[in-house]
GROMACS .gro file of N, CA and C in nm:
model
  531
    1MET      N    1   6.639  10.696  10.429
    1MET     CA    2   6.759  10.634  10.484
    1MET      C    3   6.844  10.741  10.550
    2ASP      N    4   6.885  10.713  10.669
    2ASP     CA    5   6.967  10.807  10.745
    2ASP      C    6   7.113  10.764  10.737
    3THR      N    7   7.184  10.824  10.645
    3THR     CA    8   7.323  10.787  10.620
    3THR      C    9   7.409  10.807  10.744
    4GLU      N   10   7.388  10.917  10.815
    4GLU     CA   11   7.469  10.944  10.934
    4GLU      C   12   7.452  10.831  11.037
    5LYS      N   13   7.331  10.790  11.061
    5LYS     CA   14   7.305  10.683  11.158
    5LYS      C   15   7.365  10.551  11.110
    6GLN      N   16   7.347  10.519  10.982
    6GLN     CA   17   7.403  10.397  10.927
    6GLN      C   18   7.556  10.398  10.936
    7PHE      N   19   7.616  10.513  10.906
    7PHE     CA   20   7.760  10.529  10.916
    7PHE      C   21   7.805  10.501  11.059
    8GLU      N   22   7.739  10.563  11.154
    8GLU     CA   23   7.776  10.546  11.295
    8GLU      C   24   7.762  10.400  11.340
    9GLN      N   25   7.659  10.330  11.293
    9GLN     CA   26   7.642  10.188  11.328
    9GLN      C   27   7.758  10.105  11.276
   10GLN      N   28   7.798  10.130  11.154
   10GLN     CA   29   7.908  10.052  11.096
   10GLN      C   30   8.042  10.088  11.160
   11ILE      N   31   8.061  10.214  11.191
   11ILE     CA   32   8.184  10.255  11.259
   11ILE      C   33   8.191  10.191  11.397
   12GLU      N   34   8.079  10.183  11.466
   12GLU     CA   35   8.078  10.119  11.598
   12GLU      C   36   8.116   9.972  11.586
   13ARG      N   37   8.069   9.909  11.483
   13ARG     CA   38   8.107   9.770  11.455
   13ARG      C   39   8.258   9.758  11.436
   14CYS      N   40   8.316   9.847  11.357
   14CYS     CA   41   8.460   9.848  11.332
   14CYS      C   42   8.537   9.880  11.459
   15ARG      N   43   8.488   9.977  11.533
   15ARG     CA   44   8.554  10.021  11.657
   15ARG      C   45   8.558   9.907  11.759
   16GLU      N   46   8.450   9.832  11.767
   16GLU     CA   47   8.444   9.719  11.860
   16GLU      C   48   8.553   9.617  11.826
   17VAL      N   49   8.570   9.586  11.699
   17VAL     CA   50   8.675   9.494  11.656
   17VAL      C   51   8.812   9.552  11.688
   18PHE      N   52   8.831   9.681  11.658
   18PHE     CA   53   8.959   9.748  11.686
   18PHE      C   54   8.995   9.735  11.834
   19LEU      N   55   8.899   9.763  11.921
   19LEU     CA   56   8.925   9.760  12.065
   19LEU      C   57   8.947   9.618  12.117
   20LYS      N   58   8.875   9.522  12.063
   20LYS     CA   59   8.897   9.383  12.104
   20LYS      C   60   9.036   9.336  12.063
   21LYS      N   61   9.077   9.374  11.943
   21LYS     CA   62   9.211   9.336  11.899
   21LYS      C   63   9.318   9.410  11.980
   22ALA      N   64   9.289   9.534  12.015
   22ALA     CA   65   9.383   9.609  12.099
   22ALA      C   66   9.395   9.543  12.237
   23SER      N   67   9.285   9.489  12.285
   23SER     CA   68   9.288   9.417  12.412
   23SER      C   69   9.373   9.291  12.401
   24ASP      N   70   9.362   9.222  12.287
   24ASP     CA   71   9.439   9.099  12.265
   24ASP      C   72   9.586   9.126  12.236
   25TYR      N   73   9.613   9.224  12.148
   25TYR     CA   74   9.748   9.244  12.095
   25TYR      C   75   9.815   9.373  12.141
   26GLY      N   76   9.742   9.458  12.211
   26GLY     CA   77   9.797   9.590  12.241
   26GLY      C   78   9.803   9.672  12.113
   27THR      N   79   9.898   9.761  12.107
   27THR     CA   80   9.912   9.846  11.988
   27THR      C   81  10.039   9.808  11.911
   28SER      N   82  10.057   9.676  11.892
   28SER     CA   83  10.175   9.626  11.822
   28SER      C   84  10.187   9.683  11.681
   29TRP      N   85  10.075   9.726  11.623
   29TRP     CA   86  10.077   9.785  11.489
   29TRP      C   87  10.157   9.914  11.483
   30ARG      N   88  10.189   9.972  11.598
   30ARG     CA   89  10.266  10.097  11.601
   30ARG      C   90  10.405  10.082  11.540
   31ILE      N   91  10.455   9.960  11.531
   31ILE     CA   92  10.589   9.942  11.472
   31ILE      C   93  10.585   9.945  11.320
   32MET      N   94  10.466   9.943  11.263
   32MET     CA   95  10.454   9.940  11.117
   32MET      C   96  10.481  10.078  11.056
   33ARG      N   97  10.565  10.080  10.955
   33ARG     CA   98  10.584  10.203  10.879
   33ARG      C   99  10.457  10.229  10.799
   34PRO      N  100  10.429  10.356  10.768
   34PRO     CA  101  10.306  10.387  10.694
   34PRO      C  102  10.288  10.304  10.567
   35SER      N  103  10.395  10.279  10.494
   35SER     CA  104  10.382  10.200  10.371
   35SER      C  105  10.340  10.057  10.402
   36SER      N  106  10.380  10.003  10.515
   36SER     CA  107  10.338   9.868  10.553
   36SER      C  108  10.189   9.865  10.587
   37VAL      N  109  10.140   9.971  10.648
   37VAL     CA  110   9.997   9.980  10.676
   37VAL      C  111   9.920   9.985  10.544
   38THR      N  112   9.969  10.064  10.450
   38THR     CA  113   9.905  10.072  10.319
   38THR      C  114   9.900   9.934  10.254
   39ASP      N  115  10.009   9.859  10.265
   39ASP     CA  116  10.011   9.725  10.207
   39ASP      C  117   9.911   9.632  10.275
   40GLN      N  118   9.890   9.648  10.405
   40GLN     CA  119   9.790   9.567  10.474
   40GLN      C  120   9.649   9.597  10.422
   41VAL      N  121   9.621   9.725  10.401
   41VAL     CA  122   9.491   9.762  10.345
   41VAL      C  123   9.479   9.705  10.204
   42PHE      N  124   9.587   9.714  10.128
   42PHE     CA  125   9.588   9.662   9.991
   42PHE      C  126   9.558   9.512   9.989
   43ILE      N  127   9.620   9.436  10.079
   43ILE     CA  128   9.597   9.291  10.086
   43ILE      C  129   9.449   9.263  10.108
   44LYS      N  130   9.387   9.336  10.200
   44LYS     CA  131   9.245   9.315  10.229
   44LYS      C  132   9.158   9.352  10.109
   45ALA      N  133   9.186   9.466  10.047
   45ALA     CA  134   9.106   9.509   9.932
   45ALA      C  135   9.125   9.413   9.815
   46ASN      N  136   9.246   9.365   9.797
   46ASN     CA  137   9.273   9.272   9.689
   46ASN      C  138   9.200   9.139   9.711
   47ARG      N  139   9.194   9.094   9.837
   47ARG     CA  140   9.119   8.971   9.867
   47ARG      C  141   8.971   8.991   9.836
   48ILE      N  142   8.917   9.106   9.874
   48ILE     CA  143   8.777   9.134   9.845
   48ILE      C  144   8.752   9.127   9.695
   49ARG      N  145   8.838   9.192   9.618
   49ARG     CA  146   8.820   9.192   9.472
   49ARG      C  147   8.829   9.051   9.416
   50SER      N  148   8.922   8.974   9.470
   50SER     CA  149   8.936   8.835   9.427
   50SER      C  150   8.808   8.756   9.457
   51LEU      N  151   8.753   8.773   9.575
   51LEU     CA  152   8.628   8.704   9.611
   51LEU      C  153   8.512   8.751   9.523
   52GLU      N  154   8.509   8.881   9.495
   52GLU     CA  155   8.403   8.935   9.409
   52GLU      C  156   8.415   8.881   9.267
   53THR      N  157   8.537   8.860   9.221
   53THR     CA  158   8.561   8.818   9.084
   53THR      C  159   8.539   8.668   9.065
   54CYS      N  160   8.597   8.589   9.154
   54CYS     CA  161   8.588   8.444   9.133
   54CYS      C  162   8.471   8.381   9.209
   55GLY      N  163   8.424   8.447   9.315
   55GLY     CA  164   8.308   8.396   9.388
   55GLY      C  165   8.336   8.275   9.474
   56GLU      N  166   8.457   8.227   9.474
   56GLU     CA  167   8.493   8.109   9.554
   56GLU      C  168   8.596   8.150   9.658
   57ARG      N  169   8.582   8.094   9.778
   57ARG     CA  170   8.679   8.125   9.882
   57ARG      C  171   8.726   7.998   9.950
   58MET      N  172   8.851   7.999   9.988
   58MET     CA  173   8.911   7.885  10.056
   58MET      C  174   8.917   7.906  10.207
   59ILE      N  175   8.908   8.032  10.249
   59ILE     CA  176   8.908   8.067  10.391
   59ILE      C  177   8.765   8.104  10.428
   60ASP      N  178   8.718   8.053  10.539
   60ASP     CA  179   8.579   8.073  10.578
   60ASP      C  180   8.559   8.211  10.641
   61GLU      N  181   8.583   8.312  10.562
   61GLU     CA  182   8.560   8.450  10.605
   61GLU      C  183   8.525   8.530  10.482
   62GLY      N  184   8.410   8.596  10.487
   62GLY     CA  185   8.362   8.671  10.371
   62GLY      C  186   8.421   8.810  10.361
   63VAL      N  187   8.355   8.893  10.283
   63VAL     CA  188   8.408   9.027  10.255
   63VAL      C  189   8.380   9.127  10.368
   64GLU      N  190   8.274   9.109  10.443
   64GLU     CA  191   8.242   9.208  10.547
   64GLU      C  192   8.355   9.225  10.649
   65PRO      N  193   8.410   9.116  10.703
   65PRO     CA  194   8.523   9.135  10.797
   65PRO      C  195   8.643   9.204  10.731
   66GLU      N  196   8.659   9.184  10.602
   66GLU     CA  197   8.770   9.250  10.531
   66GLU      C  198   8.746   9.400  10.521
   67PHE      N  199   8.620   9.441  10.497
   67PHE     CA  200   8.590   9.584  10.495
   67PHE      C  201   8.609   9.646  10.633
   68VAL      N  202   8.573   9.572  10.738
   68VAL     CA  203   8.599   9.619  10.875
   68VAL      C  204   8.749   9.637  10.894
   69GLY      N  205   8.827   9.541  10.848
   69GLY     CA  206   8.972   9.551  10.858
   69GLY      C  207   9.027   9.670  10.780
   70ILE      N  208   8.970   9.697  10.665
   70ILE     CA  209   9.013   9.813  10.585
   70ILE      C  210   8.990   9.941  10.663
   71VAL      N  211   8.872   9.955  10.722
   71VAL     CA  212   8.845  10.075  10.803
   71VAL      C  213   8.949  10.087  10.913
   72ASN      N  214   8.972   9.979  10.986
   72ASN     CA  215   9.061   9.986  11.101
   72ASN      C  216   9.206  10.010  11.061
   73TYR      N  217   9.252   9.946  10.956
   73TYR     CA  218   9.390   9.971  10.911
   73TYR      C  219   9.405  10.113  10.856
   74ALA      N  220   9.303  10.165  10.790
   74ALA     CA  221   9.311  10.303  10.740
   74ALA      C  222   9.320  10.401  10.856
   75VAL      N  223   9.247  10.375  10.963
   75VAL     CA  224   9.259  10.461  11.083
   75VAL      C  225   9.400  10.448  11.140
   76MET      N  226   9.451  10.326  11.148
   76MET     CA  227   9.589  10.307  11.196
   76MET      C  228   9.686  10.385  11.108
   77GLY      N  229   9.662  10.384  10.978
   77GLY     CA  230   9.747  10.459  10.886
   77GLY      C  231   9.747  10.607  10.917
   78LEU      N  232   9.629  10.662  10.946
   78LEU     CA  233   9.620  10.804  10.982
   78LEU      C  234   9.694  10.832  11.112
   79ILE      N  235   9.683  10.740  11.206
   79ILE     CA  236   9.756  10.757  11.333
   79ILE      C  237   9.906  10.753  11.307
   80GLN      N  238   9.950  10.660  11.222
   80GLN     CA  239  10.093  10.651  11.191
   80GLN      C  240  10.143  10.778  11.121
   81LEU      N  241  10.060  10.835  11.034
   81LEU     CA  242  10.099  10.960  10.969
   81LEU      C  243  10.115  11.072  11.070
   82GLU      N  244  10.028  11.076  11.170
   82GLU     CA  245  10.036  11.180  11.272
   82GLU      C  246  10.154  11.159  11.366
   83LYS      N  247  10.172  11.037  11.414
   83LYS     CA  248  10.268  11.011  11.520
   83LYS      C  249  10.402  10.957  11.470
   84GLY      N  250  10.404  10.911  11.345
   84GLY     CA  251  10.522  10.840  11.298
   84GLY      C  252  10.520  10.699  11.354
   85PHE      N  253  10.599  10.611  11.294
   85PHE     CA  254  10.602  10.475  11.346
   85PHE      C  255  10.698  10.469  11.465
   86ALA      N  256  10.684  10.365  11.545
   86ALA     CA  257  10.762  10.351  11.668
   86ALA      C  258  10.840  10.220  11.665
   87ASP      N  259  10.934  10.209  11.755
   87ASP     CA  260  11.010  10.084  11.768
   87ASP      C  261  10.943   9.986  11.863
   88THR      N  262  10.842  10.035  11.935
   88THR     CA  263  10.768   9.951  12.029
   88THR      C  264  10.620   9.989  12.023
   89ALA      N  265  10.539   9.910  12.088
   89ALA     CA  266  10.396   9.940  12.099
   89ALA      C  267  10.381  10.048  12.206
   90ASP      N  268  10.404  10.172  12.165
   90ASP     CA  269  10.418  10.282  12.260
   90ASP      C  270  10.288  10.353  12.298
   91LEU      N  271  10.176  10.310  12.244
   91LEU     CA  272  10.046  10.370  12.280
   91LEU      C  273   9.973  10.276  12.374
   92ASP      N  274   9.914  10.333  12.477
   92ASP     CA  275   9.825  10.247  12.555
   92ASP      C  276   9.691  10.242  12.482
   93VAL      N  277   9.609  10.148  12.520
   93VAL     CA  278   9.483  10.125  12.449
   93VAL      C  279   9.391  10.246  12.459
   94ASP      N  280   9.392  10.315  12.572
   94ASP     CA  281   9.306  10.434  12.587
   94ASP      C  282   9.345  10.543  12.489
   95GLU      N  283   9.475  10.565  12.472
   95GLU     CA  284   9.520  10.667  12.377
   95GLU      C  285   9.488  10.625  12.234
   96ALA      N  286   9.506  10.497  12.204
   96ALA     CA  287   9.472  10.447  12.070
   96ALA      C  288   9.323  10.465  12.044
   97GLU      N  289   9.241  10.438  12.144
   97GLU     CA  290   9.096  10.456  12.130
   97GLU      C  291   9.061  10.602  12.105
   98SER      N  292   9.125  10.691  12.176
   98SER     CA  293   9.101  10.834  12.158
   98SER      C  294   9.139  10.879  12.017
   99LEU      N  295   9.254  10.833  11.968
   99LEU     CA  296   9.297  10.867  11.832
   99LEU      C  297   9.203  10.804  11.728
  100TYR      N  298   9.160  10.684  11.754
  100TYR     CA  299   9.064  10.618  11.664
  100TYR      C  300   8.938  10.704  11.652
  101ASP      N  301   8.884  10.744  11.766
  101ASP     CA  302   8.762  10.825  11.767
  101ASP      C  303   8.782  10.958  11.694
  102LYS      N  304   8.899  11.017  11.712
  102LYS     CA  305   8.931  11.144  11.645
  102LYS      C  306   8.924  11.128  11.493
  103TYR      N  307   8.986  11.022  11.442
  103TYR     CA  308   8.993  11.005  11.296
  103TYR      C  309   8.862  10.959  11.236
  104VAL      N  310   8.785  10.877  11.306
  104VAL     CA  311   8.656  10.838  11.248
  104VAL      C  312   8.559  10.955  11.250
  105LEU      N  313   8.572  11.045  11.348
  105LEU     CA  314   8.489  11.166  11.349
  105LEU      C  315   8.524  11.255  11.229
  106LEU      N  316   8.653  11.271  11.203
  106LEU     CA  317   8.695  11.350  11.087
  106LEU      C  318   8.647  11.285  10.957
  107ALA      N  319   8.654  11.152  10.950
  107ALA     CA  320   8.606  11.081  10.831
  107ALA      C  321   8.455  11.102  10.814
  108LYS      N  322   8.382  11.097  10.923
  108LYS     CA  323   8.237  11.116  10.916
  108LYS      C  324   8.203  11.258  10.871
  109GLU      N  325   8.274  11.356  10.923
  109GLU     CA  326   8.250  11.495  10.882
  109GLU      C  327   8.276  11.512  10.733
  110LEU      N  328   8.384  11.453  10.683
  110LEU     CA  329   8.414  11.459  10.541
  110LEU      C  330   8.306  11.388  10.460
  111MET      N  331   8.264  11.272  10.507
  111MET     CA  332   8.161  11.196  10.438
  111MET      C  333   8.033  11.277  10.428
  112MET      N  334   7.993  11.343  10.534
  112MET     CA  335   7.869  11.420  10.533
  112MET      C  336   7.877  11.533  10.431
  113LYS      N  337   7.990  11.600  10.422
  113LYS     CA  338   8.007  11.708  10.325
  113LYS      C  339   8.003  11.655  10.182
  114LYS      N  340   8.081  11.550  10.156
  114LYS     CA  341   8.084  11.494  10.021
  114LYS      C  342   7.950  11.432   9.985
  115ASN      N  343   7.888  11.367  10.081
  115ASN     CA  344   7.759  11.303  10.056
  115ASN      C  345   7.655  11.408  10.016
  116HIS      N  346   7.662  11.523  10.078
  116HIS     CA  347   7.571  11.632  10.042
  116HIS      C  348   7.596  11.676   9.898
  117ASP      N  349   7.723  11.702   9.867
  117ASP     CA  350   7.756  11.753   9.734
  117ASP      C  351   7.733  11.651   9.623
  118TYR      N  352   7.755  11.523   9.651
  118TYR     CA  353   7.740  11.419   9.549
  118TYR      C  354   7.601  11.355   9.549
  119GLY      N  355   7.515  11.400   9.638
  119GLY     CA  356   7.377  11.350   9.639
  119GLY      C  357   7.364  11.201   9.667
  120GLU      N  358   7.447  11.151   9.757
  120GLU     CA  359   7.444  11.010   9.795
  120GLU      C  360   7.456  10.916   9.675
  121ALA      N  361   7.540  10.954   9.580
  121ALA     CA  362   7.560  10.873   9.460
  121ALA      C  363   7.606  10.731   9.492
  122TRP      N  364   7.676  10.713   9.604
  122TRP     CA  365   7.726  10.581   9.641
  122TRP      C  366   7.613  10.479   9.656
  123ARG      N  367   7.495  10.527   9.688
  123ARG     CA  368   7.382  10.434   9.706
  123ARG      C  369   7.343  10.368   9.574
  124MET      N  370   7.376  10.432   9.462
  124MET     CA  371   7.342  10.377   9.331
  124MET      C  372   7.458  10.299   9.270
  125MET      N  373   7.570  10.297   9.341
  125MET     CA  374   7.688  10.226   9.291
  125MET      C  375   7.685  10.080   9.333
  126ARG      N  376   7.756  10.000   9.259
  126ARG     CA  377   7.773   9.859   9.295
  126ARG      C  378   7.883   9.847   9.401
  127VAL      N  379   7.871   9.746   9.486
  127VAL     CA  380   7.974   9.717   9.586
  127VAL      C  381   8.108   9.696   9.514
  128THR      N  382   8.104   9.626   9.403
  128THR     CA  383   8.228   9.598   9.330
  128THR      C  384   8.296   9.727   9.279
  129SER      N  385   8.217   9.825   9.240
  129SER     CA  386   8.273   9.952   9.193
  129SER      C  387   8.339  10.027   9.308
  130ILE      N  388   8.277  10.021   9.424
  130ILE     CA  389   8.336  10.088   9.541
  130ILE      C  390   8.465  10.016   9.582
  131THR      N  391   8.467   9.884   9.571
  131THR     CA  392   8.590   9.809   9.596
  131THR      C  393   8.700   9.857   9.501
  132ASP      N  394   8.666   9.875   9.375
  132ASP     CA  395   8.765   9.924   9.277
  132ASP      C  396   8.815  10.063   9.313
  133LEU      N  397   8.725  10.149   9.364
  133LEU     CA  398   8.767  10.282   9.407
  133LEU      C  399   8.867  10.274   9.523
  134ILE      N  400   8.843  10.180   9.615
  134ILE     CA  401   8.937  10.161   9.726
  134ILE      C  402   9.073  10.121   9.672
  135LEU      N  403   9.074  10.025   9.579
  135LEU     CA  404   9.202   9.982   9.522
  135LEU      C  405   9.271  10.095   9.446
  136MET      N  406   9.194  10.175   9.373
  136MET     CA  407   9.253  10.288   9.301
  136MET      C  408   9.317  10.386   9.400
  137LYS      N  409   9.247  10.415   9.510
  137LYS     CA  410   9.302  10.505   9.612
  137LYS      C  411   9.431  10.447   9.669
  138LEU      N  412   9.433  10.316   9.689
  138LEU     CA  413   9.554  10.252   9.742
  138LEU      C  414   9.672  10.264   9.646
  139TYR      N  415   9.646  10.245   9.517
  139TYR     CA  416   9.753  10.262   9.420
  139TYR      C  417   9.804  10.406   9.420
  140ARG      N  418   9.713  10.501   9.436
  140ARG     CA  419   9.755  10.642   9.445
  140ARG      C  420   9.840  10.665   9.569
  141ILE      N  421   9.795  10.612   9.683
  141ILE     CA  422   9.872  10.627   9.807
  141ILE      C  423  10.010  10.566   9.792
  142LYS      N  424  10.017  10.447   9.734
  142LYS     CA  425  10.147  10.381   9.715
  142LYS      C  426  10.239  10.467   9.628
  143GLN      N  427  10.183  10.529   9.526
  143GLN     CA  428  10.263  10.616   9.438
  143GLN      C  429  10.314  10.737   9.517
  144ILE      N  430  10.227  10.797   9.597
  144ILE     CA  431  10.269  10.912   9.678
  144ILE      C  432  10.376  10.869   9.778
  145GLU      N  433  10.358  10.753   9.840
  145GLU     CA  434  10.459  10.703   9.934
  145GLU      C  435  10.593  10.682   9.864
  146ASP      N  436  10.588  10.631   9.741
  146ASP     CA  437  10.711  10.610   9.664
  146ASP      C  438  10.779  10.742   9.629
  147HIS      N  439  10.702  10.852   9.633
  147HIS     CA  440  10.757  10.986   9.610
  147HIS      C  441  10.780  11.060   9.741
  148ASP      N  442  10.798  10.983   9.849
  148ASP     CA  443  10.825  11.040   9.981
  148ASP      C  444  10.717  11.137  10.027
  149GLY      N  445  10.593  11.112   9.988
  149GLY     CA  446  10.480  11.193  10.033
  149GLY      C  447  10.459  11.322   9.956
  150ARG      N  448  10.543  11.348   9.858
  150ARG     CA  449  10.531  11.473   9.782
  150ARG      C  450  10.430  11.458   9.668
  151THR      N  451  10.348  11.561   9.654
  151THR     CA  452  10.255  11.568   9.541
  151THR      C  453  10.266  11.707   9.478
  152THR      N  454  10.223  11.717   9.355
  152THR     CA  455  10.224  11.845   9.287
  152THR      C  456  10.091  11.917   9.303
  153VAL      N  457   9.985  11.847   9.267
  153VAL     CA  458   9.851  11.907   9.276
  153VAL      C  459   9.752  11.818   9.350
  154SER      N  460   9.791  11.697   9.378
  154SER     CA  461   9.700  11.599   9.438
  154SER      C  462   9.692  11.613   9.588
  155GLU      N  463   9.582  11.559   9.643
  155GLU     CA  464   9.569  11.552   9.788
  155GLU      C  465   9.672  11.454   9.840
  156GLY      N  466   9.698  11.460   9.968
  156GLY     CA  467   9.799  11.374  10.027
  156GLY      C  468   9.748  11.237  10.067
  157ILE      N  469   9.835  11.162  10.132
  157ILE     CA  470   9.805  11.027  10.176
  157ILE      C  471   9.686  11.026  10.271
  158ASP      N  472   9.680  11.124  10.360
  158ASP     CA  473   9.571  11.126  10.457
  158ASP      C  474   9.435  11.136  10.390
  159ALA      N  475   9.424  11.215  10.285
  159ALA     CA  476   9.297  11.227  10.212
  159ALA      C  477   9.256  11.092  10.153
  160GLY      N  478   9.353  11.017  10.102
  160GLY     CA  479   9.324  10.885  10.048
  160GLY      C  480   9.272  10.790  10.155
  161TYR      N  481   9.336  10.794  10.272
  161TYR     CA  482   9.290  10.709  10.383
  161TYR      C  483   9.148  10.746  10.427
  162PHE      N  484   9.118  10.875  10.434
  162PHE     CA  485   8.983  10.916  10.472
  162PHE      C  486   8.880  10.866  10.371
  163ASP      N  487   8.911  10.878  10.242
  163ASP     CA  488   8.819  10.828  10.139
  163ASP      C  489   8.802  10.677  10.151
  164ILE      N  490   8.910  10.606  10.178
  164ILE     CA  491   8.903  10.460  10.191
  164ILE      C  492   8.814  10.421  10.309
  165ILE      N  493   8.827  10.491  10.421
  165ILE     CA  494   8.739  10.464  10.535
  165ILE      C  495   8.594  10.479  10.492
  166ASN      N  496   8.564  10.589  10.427
  166ASN     CA  497   8.425  10.616  10.389
  166ASN      C  498   8.374  10.516  10.286
  167TYR      N  499   8.454  10.481  10.188
  167TYR     CA  500   8.412  10.382  10.088
  167TYR      C  501   8.385  10.247  10.155
  168ALA      N  502   8.474  10.207  10.245
  168ALA     CA  503   8.456  10.077  10.313
  168ALA      C  504   8.328  10.078  10.397
  169VAL      N  505   8.302  10.189  10.465
  169VAL     CA  506   8.178  10.199  10.544
  169VAL      C  507   8.057  10.194  10.451
  170PHE      N  508   8.063  10.262  10.337
  170PHE     CA  509   7.951  10.255  10.242
  170PHE      C  510   7.923  10.109  10.203
  171ASN      N  511   8.028  10.034  10.175
  171ASN     CA  512   8.006   9.895  10.137
  171ASN      C  513   7.952   9.813  10.254
  172LEU      N  514   7.996   9.841  10.375
  172LEU     CA  515   7.939   9.771  10.491
  172LEU      C  516   7.790   9.800  10.503
  173ILE      N  517   7.753   9.925  10.480
  173ILE     CA  518   7.610   9.962  10.484
  173ILE      C  519   7.535   9.885  10.377
  174LYS      N  520   7.589   9.883  10.256
  174LYS     CA  521   7.523   9.815  10.145
  174LYS      C  522   7.512   9.664  10.171
  175LEU      N  523   7.615   9.605  10.227
  175LEU     CA  524   7.615   9.460  10.251
  175LEU      C  525   7.528   9.421  10.370
  176THR      N  526   7.500   9.514  10.458
  176THR     CA  527   7.421   9.485  10.577
  176THR      C  528   7.272   9.483  10.547
  177LYS      N  529   7.232   9.541  10.437
  177LYS     CA  530   7.089   9.547  10.401
  177LYS      C  531   7.030   9.408  10.389
   0.00000   0.00000   0.00000
């Protein structure tokens, strides 16, 4: 199994959705404060966990689109951390695409390093366990946000977003099999 190729396939899937939505809505998400972006990711992860737990859904949309949304909102979160939030949709779609590509490349580089060191342990994990890891990372990010971004020994918000991107992509790979 070629993890790098699988990762790139799933990121392309996410990127396509990101760009289509940018075509429809522009970059209206730029007005969101970083904590609001975190809450959007939380809503998606919480819905996934709810679907995994109860197995019943009232909305005709499964977990895969939610994982795609998690990837895309986490990238938006990284962009918001870099640029700060705005009062208007101040990015054109080309600039948003460029920033998207920058952050998914950084996420992929991190994934490749960690994947080497951890021996692709994610392949032996359950989708539900990876969902729980995403939620745990979100609770950590929310705690750091509540402390105005300050940490004593922990990684920052950006590290959490990068891990969330990679975990969500891992689950997309697992669900695509």
